[in-house]
mmCIF file of C-alpha atoms in Angstrom:
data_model
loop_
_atom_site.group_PDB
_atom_site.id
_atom_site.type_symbol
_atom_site.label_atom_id
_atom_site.label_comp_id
_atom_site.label_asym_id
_atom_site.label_seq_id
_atom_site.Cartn_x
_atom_site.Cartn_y
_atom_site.Cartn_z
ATOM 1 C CA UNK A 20 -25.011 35.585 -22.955
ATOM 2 C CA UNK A 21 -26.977 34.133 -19.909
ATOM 3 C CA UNK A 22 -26.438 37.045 -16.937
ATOM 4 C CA UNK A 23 -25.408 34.646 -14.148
ATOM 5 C CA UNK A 24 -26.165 35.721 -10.589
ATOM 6 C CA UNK A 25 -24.650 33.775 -8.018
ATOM 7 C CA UNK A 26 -26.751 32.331 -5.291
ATOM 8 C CA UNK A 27 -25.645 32.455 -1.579
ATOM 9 C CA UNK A 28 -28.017 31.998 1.175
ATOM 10 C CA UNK A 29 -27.964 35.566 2.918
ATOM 11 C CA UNK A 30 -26.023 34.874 5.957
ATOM 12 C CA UNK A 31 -22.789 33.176 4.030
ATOM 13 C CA UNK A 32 -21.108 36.246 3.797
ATOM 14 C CA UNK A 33 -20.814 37.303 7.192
ATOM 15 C CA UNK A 34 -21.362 34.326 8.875
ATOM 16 C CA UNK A 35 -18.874 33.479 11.444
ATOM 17 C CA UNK A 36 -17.929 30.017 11.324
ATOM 18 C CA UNK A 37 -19.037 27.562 14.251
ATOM 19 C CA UNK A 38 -15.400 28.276 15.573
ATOM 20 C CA UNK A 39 -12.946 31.327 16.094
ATOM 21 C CA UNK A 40 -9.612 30.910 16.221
ATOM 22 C CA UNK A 41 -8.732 32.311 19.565
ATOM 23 C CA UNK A 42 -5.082 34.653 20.117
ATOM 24 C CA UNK A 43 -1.946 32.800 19.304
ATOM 25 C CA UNK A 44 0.367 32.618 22.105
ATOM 26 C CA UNK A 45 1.726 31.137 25.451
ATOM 27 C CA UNK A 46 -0.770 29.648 27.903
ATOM 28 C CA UNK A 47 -2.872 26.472 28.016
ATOM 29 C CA UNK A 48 -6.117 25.916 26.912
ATOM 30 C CA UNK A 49 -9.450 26.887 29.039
ATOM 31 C CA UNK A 50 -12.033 24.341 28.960
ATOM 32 C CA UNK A 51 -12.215 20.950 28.544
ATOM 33 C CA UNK A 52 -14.607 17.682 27.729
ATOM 34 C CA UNK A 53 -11.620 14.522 27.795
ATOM 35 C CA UNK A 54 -11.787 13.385 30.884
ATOM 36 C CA UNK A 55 -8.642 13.147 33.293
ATOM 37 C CA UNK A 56 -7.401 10.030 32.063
ATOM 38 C CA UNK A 57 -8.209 10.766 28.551
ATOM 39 C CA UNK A 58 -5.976 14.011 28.676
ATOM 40 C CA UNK A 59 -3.114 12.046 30.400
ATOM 41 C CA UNK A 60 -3.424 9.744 27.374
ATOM 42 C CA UNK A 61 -3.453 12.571 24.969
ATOM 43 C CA UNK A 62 -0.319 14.163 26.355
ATOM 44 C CA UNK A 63 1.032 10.423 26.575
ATOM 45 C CA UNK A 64 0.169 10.213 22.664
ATOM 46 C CA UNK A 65 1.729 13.285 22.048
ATOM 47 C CA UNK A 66 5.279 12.607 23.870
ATOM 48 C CA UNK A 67 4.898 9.209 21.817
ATOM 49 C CA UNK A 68 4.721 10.917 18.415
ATOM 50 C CA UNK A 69 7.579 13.135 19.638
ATOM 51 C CA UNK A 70 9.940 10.665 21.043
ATOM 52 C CA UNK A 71 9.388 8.451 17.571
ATOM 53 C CA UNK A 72 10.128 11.770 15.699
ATOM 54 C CA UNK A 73 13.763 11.650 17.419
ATOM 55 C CA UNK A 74 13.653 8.155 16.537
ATOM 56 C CA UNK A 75 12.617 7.545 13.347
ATOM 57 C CA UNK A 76 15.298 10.671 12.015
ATOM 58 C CA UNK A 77 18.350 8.360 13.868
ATOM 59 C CA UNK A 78 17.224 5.363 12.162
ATOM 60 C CA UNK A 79 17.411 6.612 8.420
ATOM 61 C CA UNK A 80 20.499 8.531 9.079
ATOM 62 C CA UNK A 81 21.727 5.213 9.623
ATOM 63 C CA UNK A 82 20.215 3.716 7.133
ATOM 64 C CA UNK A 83 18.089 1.697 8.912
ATOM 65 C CA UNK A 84 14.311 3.580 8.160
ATOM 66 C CA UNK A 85 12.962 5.105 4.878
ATOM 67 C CA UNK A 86 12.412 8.830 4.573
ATOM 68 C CA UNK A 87 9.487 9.933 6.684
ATOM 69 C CA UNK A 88 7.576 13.013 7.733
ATOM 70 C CA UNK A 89 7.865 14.055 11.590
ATOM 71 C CA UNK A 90 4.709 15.529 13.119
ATOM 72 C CA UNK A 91 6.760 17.792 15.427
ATOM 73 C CA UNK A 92 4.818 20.642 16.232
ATOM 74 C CA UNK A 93 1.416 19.654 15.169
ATOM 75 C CA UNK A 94 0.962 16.677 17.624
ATOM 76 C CA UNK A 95 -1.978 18.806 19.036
ATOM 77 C CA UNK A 96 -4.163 18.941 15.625
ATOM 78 C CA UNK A 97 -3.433 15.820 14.817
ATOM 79 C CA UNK A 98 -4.272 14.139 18.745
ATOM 80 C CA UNK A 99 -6.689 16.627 19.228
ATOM 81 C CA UNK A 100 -8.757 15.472 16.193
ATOM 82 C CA UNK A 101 -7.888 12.070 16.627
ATOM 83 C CA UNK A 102 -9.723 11.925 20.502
ATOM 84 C CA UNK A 103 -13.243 13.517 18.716
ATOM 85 C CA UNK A 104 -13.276 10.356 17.002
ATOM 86 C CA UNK A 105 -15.061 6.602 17.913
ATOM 87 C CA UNK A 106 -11.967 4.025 17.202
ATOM 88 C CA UNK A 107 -15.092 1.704 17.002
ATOM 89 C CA UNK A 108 -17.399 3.032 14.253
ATOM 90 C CA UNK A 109 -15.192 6.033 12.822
ATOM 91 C CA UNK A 110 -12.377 6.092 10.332
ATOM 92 C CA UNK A 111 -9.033 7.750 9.889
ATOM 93 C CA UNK A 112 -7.833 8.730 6.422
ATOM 94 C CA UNK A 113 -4.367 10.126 6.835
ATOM 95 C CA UNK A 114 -1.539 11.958 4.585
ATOM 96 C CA UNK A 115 1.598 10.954 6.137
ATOM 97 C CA UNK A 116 2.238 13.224 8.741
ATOM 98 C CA UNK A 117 -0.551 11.723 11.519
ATOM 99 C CA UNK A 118 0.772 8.768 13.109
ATOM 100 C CA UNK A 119 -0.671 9.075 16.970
ATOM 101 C CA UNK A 120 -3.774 9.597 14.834
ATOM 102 C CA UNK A 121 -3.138 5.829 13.509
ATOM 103 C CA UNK A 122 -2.133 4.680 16.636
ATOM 104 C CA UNK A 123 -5.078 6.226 18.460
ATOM 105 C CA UNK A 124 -6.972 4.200 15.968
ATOM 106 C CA UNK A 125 -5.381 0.972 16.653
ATOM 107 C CA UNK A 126 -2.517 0.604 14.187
ATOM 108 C CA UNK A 127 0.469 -1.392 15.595
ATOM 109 C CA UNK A 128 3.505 0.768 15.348
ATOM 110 C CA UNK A 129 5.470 -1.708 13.447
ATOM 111 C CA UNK A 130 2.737 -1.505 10.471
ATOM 112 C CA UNK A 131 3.669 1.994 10.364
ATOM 113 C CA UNK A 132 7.193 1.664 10.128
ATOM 114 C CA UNK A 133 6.757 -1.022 7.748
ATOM 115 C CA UNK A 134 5.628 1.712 5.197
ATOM 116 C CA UNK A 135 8.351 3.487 5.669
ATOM 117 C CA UNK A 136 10.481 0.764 4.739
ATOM 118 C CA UNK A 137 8.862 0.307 1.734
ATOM 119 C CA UNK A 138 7.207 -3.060 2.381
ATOM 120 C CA UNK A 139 3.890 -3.510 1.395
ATOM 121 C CA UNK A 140 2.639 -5.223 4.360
ATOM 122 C CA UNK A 141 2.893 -2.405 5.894
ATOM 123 C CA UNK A 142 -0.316 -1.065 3.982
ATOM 124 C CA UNK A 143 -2.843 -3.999 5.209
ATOM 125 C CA UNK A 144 -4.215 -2.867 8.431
ATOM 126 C CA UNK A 145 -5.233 -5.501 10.856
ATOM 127 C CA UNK A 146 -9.285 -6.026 10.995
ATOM 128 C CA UNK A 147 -11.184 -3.998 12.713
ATOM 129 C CA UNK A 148 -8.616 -0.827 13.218
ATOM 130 C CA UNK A 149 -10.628 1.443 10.862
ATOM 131 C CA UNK A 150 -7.592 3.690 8.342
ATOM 132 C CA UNK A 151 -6.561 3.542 5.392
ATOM 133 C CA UNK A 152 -2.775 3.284 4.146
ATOM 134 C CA UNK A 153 -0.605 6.419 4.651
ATOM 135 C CA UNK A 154 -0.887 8.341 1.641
ATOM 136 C CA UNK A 155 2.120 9.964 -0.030
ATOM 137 C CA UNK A 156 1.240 11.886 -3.271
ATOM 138 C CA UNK A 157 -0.742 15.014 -2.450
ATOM 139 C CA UNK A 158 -3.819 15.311 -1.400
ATOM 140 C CA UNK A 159 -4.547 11.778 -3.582
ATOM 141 C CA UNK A 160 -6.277 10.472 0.224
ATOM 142 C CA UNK A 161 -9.384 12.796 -0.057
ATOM 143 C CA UNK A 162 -11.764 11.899 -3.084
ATOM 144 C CA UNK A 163 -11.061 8.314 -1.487
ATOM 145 C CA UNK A 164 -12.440 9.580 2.218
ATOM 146 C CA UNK A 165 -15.549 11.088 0.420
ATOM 147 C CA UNK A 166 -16.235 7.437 -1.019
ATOM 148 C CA UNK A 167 -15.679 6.169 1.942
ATOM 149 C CA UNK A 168 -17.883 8.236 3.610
ATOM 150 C CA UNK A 169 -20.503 8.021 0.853
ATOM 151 C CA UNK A 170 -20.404 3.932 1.519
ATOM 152 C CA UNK A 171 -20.645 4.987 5.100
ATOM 153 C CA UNK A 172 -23.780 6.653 4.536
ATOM 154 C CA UNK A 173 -25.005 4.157 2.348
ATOM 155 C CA UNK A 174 -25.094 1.025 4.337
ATOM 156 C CA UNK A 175 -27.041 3.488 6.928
ATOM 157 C CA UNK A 176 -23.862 2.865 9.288
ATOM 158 C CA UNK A 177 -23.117 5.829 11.998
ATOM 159 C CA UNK A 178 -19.217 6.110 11.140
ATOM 160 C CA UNK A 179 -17.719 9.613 10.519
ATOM 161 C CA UNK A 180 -14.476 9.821 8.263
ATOM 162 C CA UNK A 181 -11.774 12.481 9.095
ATOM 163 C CA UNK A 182 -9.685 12.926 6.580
ATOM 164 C CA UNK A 183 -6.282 15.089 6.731
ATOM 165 C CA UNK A 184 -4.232 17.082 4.868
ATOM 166 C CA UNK A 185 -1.564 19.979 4.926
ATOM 167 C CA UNK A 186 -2.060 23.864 3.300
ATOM 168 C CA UNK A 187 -0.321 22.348 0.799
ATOM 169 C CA UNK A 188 -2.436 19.782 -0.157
ATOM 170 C CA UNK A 189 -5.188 22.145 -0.374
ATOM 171 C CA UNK A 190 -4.043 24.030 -3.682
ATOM 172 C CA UNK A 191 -4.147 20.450 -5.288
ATOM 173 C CA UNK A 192 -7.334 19.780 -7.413
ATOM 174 C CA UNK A 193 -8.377 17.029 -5.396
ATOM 175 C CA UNK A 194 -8.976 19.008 -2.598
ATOM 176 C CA UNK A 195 -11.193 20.800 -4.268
ATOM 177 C CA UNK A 196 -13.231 18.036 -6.449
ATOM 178 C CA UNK A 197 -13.293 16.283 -3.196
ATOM 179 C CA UNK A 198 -15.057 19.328 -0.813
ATOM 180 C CA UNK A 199 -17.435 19.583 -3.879
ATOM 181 C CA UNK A 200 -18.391 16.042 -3.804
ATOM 182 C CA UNK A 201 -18.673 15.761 0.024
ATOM 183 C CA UNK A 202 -20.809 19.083 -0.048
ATOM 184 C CA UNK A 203 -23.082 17.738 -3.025
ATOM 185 C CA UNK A 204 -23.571 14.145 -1.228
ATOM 186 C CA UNK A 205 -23.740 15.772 2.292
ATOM 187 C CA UNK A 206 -20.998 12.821 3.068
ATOM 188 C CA UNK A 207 -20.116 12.656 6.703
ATOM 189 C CA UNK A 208 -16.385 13.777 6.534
ATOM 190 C CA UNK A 209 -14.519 15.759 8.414
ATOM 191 C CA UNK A 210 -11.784 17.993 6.647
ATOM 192 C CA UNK A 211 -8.915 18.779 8.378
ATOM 193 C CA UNK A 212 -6.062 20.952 6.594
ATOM 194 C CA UNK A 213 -3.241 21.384 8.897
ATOM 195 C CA UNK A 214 -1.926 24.698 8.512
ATOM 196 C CA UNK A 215 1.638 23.997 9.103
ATOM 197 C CA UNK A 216 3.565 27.414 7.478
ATOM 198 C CA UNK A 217 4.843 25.398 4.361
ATOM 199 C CA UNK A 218 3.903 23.441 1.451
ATOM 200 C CA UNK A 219 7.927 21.755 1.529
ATOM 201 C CA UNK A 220 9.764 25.063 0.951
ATOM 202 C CA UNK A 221 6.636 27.571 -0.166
ATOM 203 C CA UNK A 222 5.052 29.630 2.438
ATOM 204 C CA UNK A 223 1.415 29.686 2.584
ATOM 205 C CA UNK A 224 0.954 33.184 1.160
ATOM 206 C CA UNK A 225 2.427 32.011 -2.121
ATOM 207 C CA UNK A 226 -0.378 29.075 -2.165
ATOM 208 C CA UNK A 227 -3.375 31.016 -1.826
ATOM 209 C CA UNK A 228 -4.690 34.428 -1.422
ATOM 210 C CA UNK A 229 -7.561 33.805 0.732
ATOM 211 C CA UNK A 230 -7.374 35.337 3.508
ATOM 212 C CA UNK A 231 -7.925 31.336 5.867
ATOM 213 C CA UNK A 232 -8.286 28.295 3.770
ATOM 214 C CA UNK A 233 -11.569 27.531 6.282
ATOM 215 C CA UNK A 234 -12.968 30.531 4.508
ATOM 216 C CA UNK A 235 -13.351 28.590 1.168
ATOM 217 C CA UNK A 236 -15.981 26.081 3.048
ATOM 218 C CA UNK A 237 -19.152 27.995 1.679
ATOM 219 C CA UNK A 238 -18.565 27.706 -1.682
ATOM 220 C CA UNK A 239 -18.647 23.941 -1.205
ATOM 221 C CA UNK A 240 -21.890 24.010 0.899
ATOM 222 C CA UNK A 241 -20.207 23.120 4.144
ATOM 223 C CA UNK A 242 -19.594 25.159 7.530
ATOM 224 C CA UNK A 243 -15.739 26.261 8.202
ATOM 225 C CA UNK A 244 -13.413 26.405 10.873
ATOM 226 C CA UNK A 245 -10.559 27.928 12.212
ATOM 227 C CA UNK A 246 -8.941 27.284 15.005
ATOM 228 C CA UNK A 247 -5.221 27.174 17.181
ATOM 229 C CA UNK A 248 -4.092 24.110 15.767
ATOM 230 C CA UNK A 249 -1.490 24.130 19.071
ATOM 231 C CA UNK A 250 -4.184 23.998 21.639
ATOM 232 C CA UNK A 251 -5.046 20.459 22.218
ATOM 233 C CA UNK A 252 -8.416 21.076 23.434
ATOM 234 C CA UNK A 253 -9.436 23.593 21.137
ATOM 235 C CA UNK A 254 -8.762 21.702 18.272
ATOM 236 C CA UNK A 255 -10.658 18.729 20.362
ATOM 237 C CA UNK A 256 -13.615 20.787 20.774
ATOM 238 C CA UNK A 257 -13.604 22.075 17.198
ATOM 239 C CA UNK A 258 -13.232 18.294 15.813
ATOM 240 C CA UNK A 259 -16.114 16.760 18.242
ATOM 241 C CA UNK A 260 -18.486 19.116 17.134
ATOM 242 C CA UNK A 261 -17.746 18.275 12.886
ATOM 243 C CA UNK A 262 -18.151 14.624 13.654
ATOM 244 C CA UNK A 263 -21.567 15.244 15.837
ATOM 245 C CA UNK A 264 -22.785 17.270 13.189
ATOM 246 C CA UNK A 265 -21.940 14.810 10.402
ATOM 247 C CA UNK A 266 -23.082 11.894 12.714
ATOM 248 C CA UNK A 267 -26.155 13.711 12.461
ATOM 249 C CA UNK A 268 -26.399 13.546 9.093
ATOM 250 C CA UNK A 269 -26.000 16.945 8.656
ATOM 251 C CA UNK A 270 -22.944 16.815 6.073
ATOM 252 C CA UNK A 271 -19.323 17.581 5.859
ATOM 253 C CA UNK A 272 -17.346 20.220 7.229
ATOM 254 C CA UNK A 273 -14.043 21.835 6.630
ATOM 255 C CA UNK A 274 -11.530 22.624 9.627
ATOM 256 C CA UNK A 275 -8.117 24.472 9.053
ATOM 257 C CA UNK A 276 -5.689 24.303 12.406
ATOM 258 C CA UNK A 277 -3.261 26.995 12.330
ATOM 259 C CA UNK A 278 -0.280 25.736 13.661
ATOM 260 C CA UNK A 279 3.907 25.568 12.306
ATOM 261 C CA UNK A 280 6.017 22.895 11.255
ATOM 262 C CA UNK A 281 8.952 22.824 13.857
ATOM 263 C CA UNK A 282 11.829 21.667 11.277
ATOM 264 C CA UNK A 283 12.402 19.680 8.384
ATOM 265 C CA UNK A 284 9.375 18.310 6.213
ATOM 266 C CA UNK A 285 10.710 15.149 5.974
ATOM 267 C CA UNK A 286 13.872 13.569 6.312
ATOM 268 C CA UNK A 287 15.124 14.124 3.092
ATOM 269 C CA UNK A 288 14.617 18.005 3.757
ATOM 270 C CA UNK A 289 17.152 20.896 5.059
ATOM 271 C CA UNK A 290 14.026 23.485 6.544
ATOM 272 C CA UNK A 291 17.069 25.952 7.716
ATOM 273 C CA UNK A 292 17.588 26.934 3.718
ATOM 274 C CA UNK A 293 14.483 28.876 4.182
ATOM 275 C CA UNK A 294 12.495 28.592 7.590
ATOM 276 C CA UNK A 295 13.592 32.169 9.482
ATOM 277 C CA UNK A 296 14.811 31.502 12.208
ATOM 278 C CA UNK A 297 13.050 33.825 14.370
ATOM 279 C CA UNK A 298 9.679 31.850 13.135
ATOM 280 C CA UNK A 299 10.605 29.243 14.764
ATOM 281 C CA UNK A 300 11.743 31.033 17.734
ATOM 282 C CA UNK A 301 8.347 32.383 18.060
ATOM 283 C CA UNK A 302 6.405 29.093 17.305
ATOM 284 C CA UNK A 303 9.224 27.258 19.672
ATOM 285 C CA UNK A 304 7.202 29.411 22.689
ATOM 286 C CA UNK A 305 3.541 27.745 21.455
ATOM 287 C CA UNK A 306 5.102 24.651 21.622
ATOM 288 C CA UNK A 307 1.765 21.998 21.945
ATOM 289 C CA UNK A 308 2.847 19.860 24.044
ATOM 290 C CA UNK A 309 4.471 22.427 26.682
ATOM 291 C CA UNK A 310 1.028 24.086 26.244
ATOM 292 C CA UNK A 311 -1.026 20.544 27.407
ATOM 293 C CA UNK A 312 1.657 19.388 30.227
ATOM 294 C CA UNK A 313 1.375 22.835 31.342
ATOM 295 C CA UNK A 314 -2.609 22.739 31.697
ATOM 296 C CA UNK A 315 -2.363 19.086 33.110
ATOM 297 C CA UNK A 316 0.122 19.898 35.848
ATOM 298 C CA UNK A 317 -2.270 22.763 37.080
ATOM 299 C CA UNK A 318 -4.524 20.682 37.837
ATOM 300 C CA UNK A 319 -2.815 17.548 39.271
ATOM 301 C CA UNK A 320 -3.079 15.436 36.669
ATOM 302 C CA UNK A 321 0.679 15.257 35.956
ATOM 303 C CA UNK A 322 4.304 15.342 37.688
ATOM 304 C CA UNK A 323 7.419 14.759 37.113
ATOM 305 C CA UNK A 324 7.431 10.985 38.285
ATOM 306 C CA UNK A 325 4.357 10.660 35.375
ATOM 307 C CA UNK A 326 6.359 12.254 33.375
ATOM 308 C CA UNK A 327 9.388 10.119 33.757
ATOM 309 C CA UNK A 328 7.335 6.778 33.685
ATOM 310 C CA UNK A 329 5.336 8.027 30.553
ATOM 311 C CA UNK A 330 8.592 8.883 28.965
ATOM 312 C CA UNK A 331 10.279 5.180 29.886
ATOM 313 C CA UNK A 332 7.332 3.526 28.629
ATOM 314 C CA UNK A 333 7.616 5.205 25.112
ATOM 315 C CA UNK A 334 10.643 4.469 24.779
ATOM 316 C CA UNK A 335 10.789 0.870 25.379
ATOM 317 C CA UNK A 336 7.241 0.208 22.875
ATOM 318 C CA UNK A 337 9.534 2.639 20.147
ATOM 319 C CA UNK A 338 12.980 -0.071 21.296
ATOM 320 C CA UNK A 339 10.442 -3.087 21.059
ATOM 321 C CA UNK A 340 9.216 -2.202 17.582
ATOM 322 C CA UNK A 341 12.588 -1.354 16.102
ATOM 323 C CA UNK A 342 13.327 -4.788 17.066
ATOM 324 C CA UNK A 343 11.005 -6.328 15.889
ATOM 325 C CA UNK A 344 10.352 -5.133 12.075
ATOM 326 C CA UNK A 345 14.346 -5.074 11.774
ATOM 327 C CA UNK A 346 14.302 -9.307 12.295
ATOM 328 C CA UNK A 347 11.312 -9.448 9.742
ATOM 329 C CA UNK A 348 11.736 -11.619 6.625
ATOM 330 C CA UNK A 349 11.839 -8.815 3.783
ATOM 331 C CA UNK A 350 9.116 -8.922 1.717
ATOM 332 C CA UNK A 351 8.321 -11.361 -1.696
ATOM 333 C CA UNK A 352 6.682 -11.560 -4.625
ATOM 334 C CA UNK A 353 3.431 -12.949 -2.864
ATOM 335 C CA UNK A 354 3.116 -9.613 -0.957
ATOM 336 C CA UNK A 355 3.302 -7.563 -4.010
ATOM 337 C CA UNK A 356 0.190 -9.055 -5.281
ATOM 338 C CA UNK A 357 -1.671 -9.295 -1.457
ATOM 339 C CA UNK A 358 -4.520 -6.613 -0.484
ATOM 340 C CA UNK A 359 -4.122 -4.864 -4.117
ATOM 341 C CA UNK A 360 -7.823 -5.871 -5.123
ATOM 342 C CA UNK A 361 -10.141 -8.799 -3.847
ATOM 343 C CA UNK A 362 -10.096 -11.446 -6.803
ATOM 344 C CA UNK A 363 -6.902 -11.342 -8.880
ATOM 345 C CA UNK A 364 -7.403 -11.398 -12.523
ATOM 346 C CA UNK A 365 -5.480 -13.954 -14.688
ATOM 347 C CA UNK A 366 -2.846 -11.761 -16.048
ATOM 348 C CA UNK A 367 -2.032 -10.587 -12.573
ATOM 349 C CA UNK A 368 -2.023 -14.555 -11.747
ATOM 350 C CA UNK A 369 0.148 -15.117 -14.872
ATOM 351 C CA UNK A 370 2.695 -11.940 -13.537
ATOM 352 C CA UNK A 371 2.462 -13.381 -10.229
ATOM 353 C CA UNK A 372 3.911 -16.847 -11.579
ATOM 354 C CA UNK A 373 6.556 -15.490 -13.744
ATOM 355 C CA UNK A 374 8.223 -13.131 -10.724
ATOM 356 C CA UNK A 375 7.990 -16.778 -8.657
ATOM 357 C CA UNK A 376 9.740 -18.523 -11.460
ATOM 358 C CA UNK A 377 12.014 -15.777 -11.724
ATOM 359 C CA UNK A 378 13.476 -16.103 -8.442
ATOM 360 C CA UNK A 379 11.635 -13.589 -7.047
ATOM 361 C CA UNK A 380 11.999 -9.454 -6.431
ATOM 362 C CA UNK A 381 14.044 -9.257 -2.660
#
């Protein structure tokens, strides 16, 4: 038998990782790189995702929206990653719990609620607004962002890909195939595993026994990071400097944001059957977006006549897109067979026909 000695460059096992996760708690963050107007629209993005939250769970109790995943509680991983990022040149891959990170890229509400709704045009992002289609099986979105960043790379274009998922997600074998790909190619993607508390109804020290899921980054030949997933700017800072360094070319990294899913998973969900509810209590007090009005209103850059003008605004774009997907045609056949692949082969020309002279699927 071959002895097998494993090879680790001398510093991996005590290396710190390019960011420490700073004490848990109330208080807003310390430093900062947005500038004024780009924290007002973070905090703006924020309320958005919050107010759509309340939204989008009144709508399918009525029966009028699909089942869908609320961000509450995470809007500051998910807005503070999304602000590292160039709308222009870099792309989005999401799971389904990161729509101001959609919107930040460009993505008309109404596309995203047309997912939700099961209609495929929902999927087909308008040119130029760089995502890809909310994913729903687990973790299925990242071998696709390594490709993408691969092609990326490739065509000697200066995009980054940030790519997210949940702790769940990360026990899934595509996680890992995909870190080891990213880490062989030196792909410029950013990983970010939101480290919400709960994988649906399993806590994350039934997933894995590592002691931070950031700490697995060596073993794929990537620096890791770990960091308050409820401080807006830290999880800013954190993000920038993974897309700089794969901008670089200097390869992919892996970022884990500890932070708490404040209620259900998704709509379909009852989170009081085994969330404690002193857990939430105690997360209810790190509350992100508290934590980033707090930090704004220190230093002038929001009151309450913001606030209530912000809060008006949201909720006529949320009224205004209700409105508008609910007098939609419903989908055909035609849209079954759109933006599936480029050319469509005879047979799915031939299905295509028969569903028409069928009558149609409504």
């Amino acid at each position: 038998m071959t002895d097998f000695t494993p090879q680790f460059p001398p510093e991996a096992a005590t290396a710190a990782p390019w960011a420490v996760l700073p004490p848990l708690g109330a208080g807003g963050p310390a430093r900062s790189s947005l500038s004024g107007n780009e924290l007002r629209e973070a905090c703006e993005l924020m309320l958005f995702s919050r107010a759509f939250d309340d939204k989008g769970f009144s709508l399918q109790r009525q029966g009028r929206f699909g089942t869908f995943s609320p961000v509450r509680g995470q809007e500051a991983s998910v807005v503070g990653a999304a602000f590292a990022l160039d709308p222009g040149r870099d792309w989005v891959v999401p799971q389904y719990r990161e729509l101001p990170a959609l919107l930040r890229q460009g993505l008309p509400l109404e596309n995203f609620m047309l997912t939700f709704l099961g209609d495929p045009r929902g999927g087909a992002a308008p040119v130029g607004v760089n995502v890809l289609p909310v994913q729903i099986g687990l973790a299925a979105q990242l071998p696709q962002a390594v490709g993408l960043a691969w092609g990326l790379r490739l065509r000697e274009q200066s995009g980054v890909v940030l790519v997210f998922c949940g702790d769940g997600a990360s026990s899934e074998g595509d996680f890992h195939e995909a870190c080891n790909l990213a880490g062989t190619l030196s792909a410029p993607v950013v990983f970010l595993v939101q480290n919400n508390g709960w994988a649906i109804s399993t806590p994350r020290e039934r997933q894995s026994a590592a002691a931070t899921l950031a700490a697995r980054a060596p073993g794929y030949g990537m620096p890791g990071a770990l960091v308050d997933g409820n401080d807006l700017l830290a999880v800013h800072e954190t993000v920038s400097a993974a897309v700089e360094r794969a901008r670089a070319g200097e390869g992919p990294s892996l970022i884990e944001t500890v932070t708490y899913r404040m209620g259900d998973h998704n709509t379909a969900d009852d989170a009081s059957r085994y969330q404690p509810e002193h857990e939430l209590a105690e997360w209810a007090d790190r509350d992100p977006i508290t934590r980033a009005l707090a930090y704004l209103r220190d230093r002038g850059l929001w009151d309450d006549e913001h606030d209530a003008a912000v809060r008006a605004r949201i909720a006529d774009r949320i009224d205004e897109a209700v409105r508008t997907v609910e007098a939609m045609e419903p989908p055909g056949v035609a849209h079954l067979f759109a933006h599936v692949v480029e050319e469509a082969s005879p047979r799915s020309v031939r299905q295509q026909a028969w569903l028409n002279a069928a009558g149609g699927a409504r």
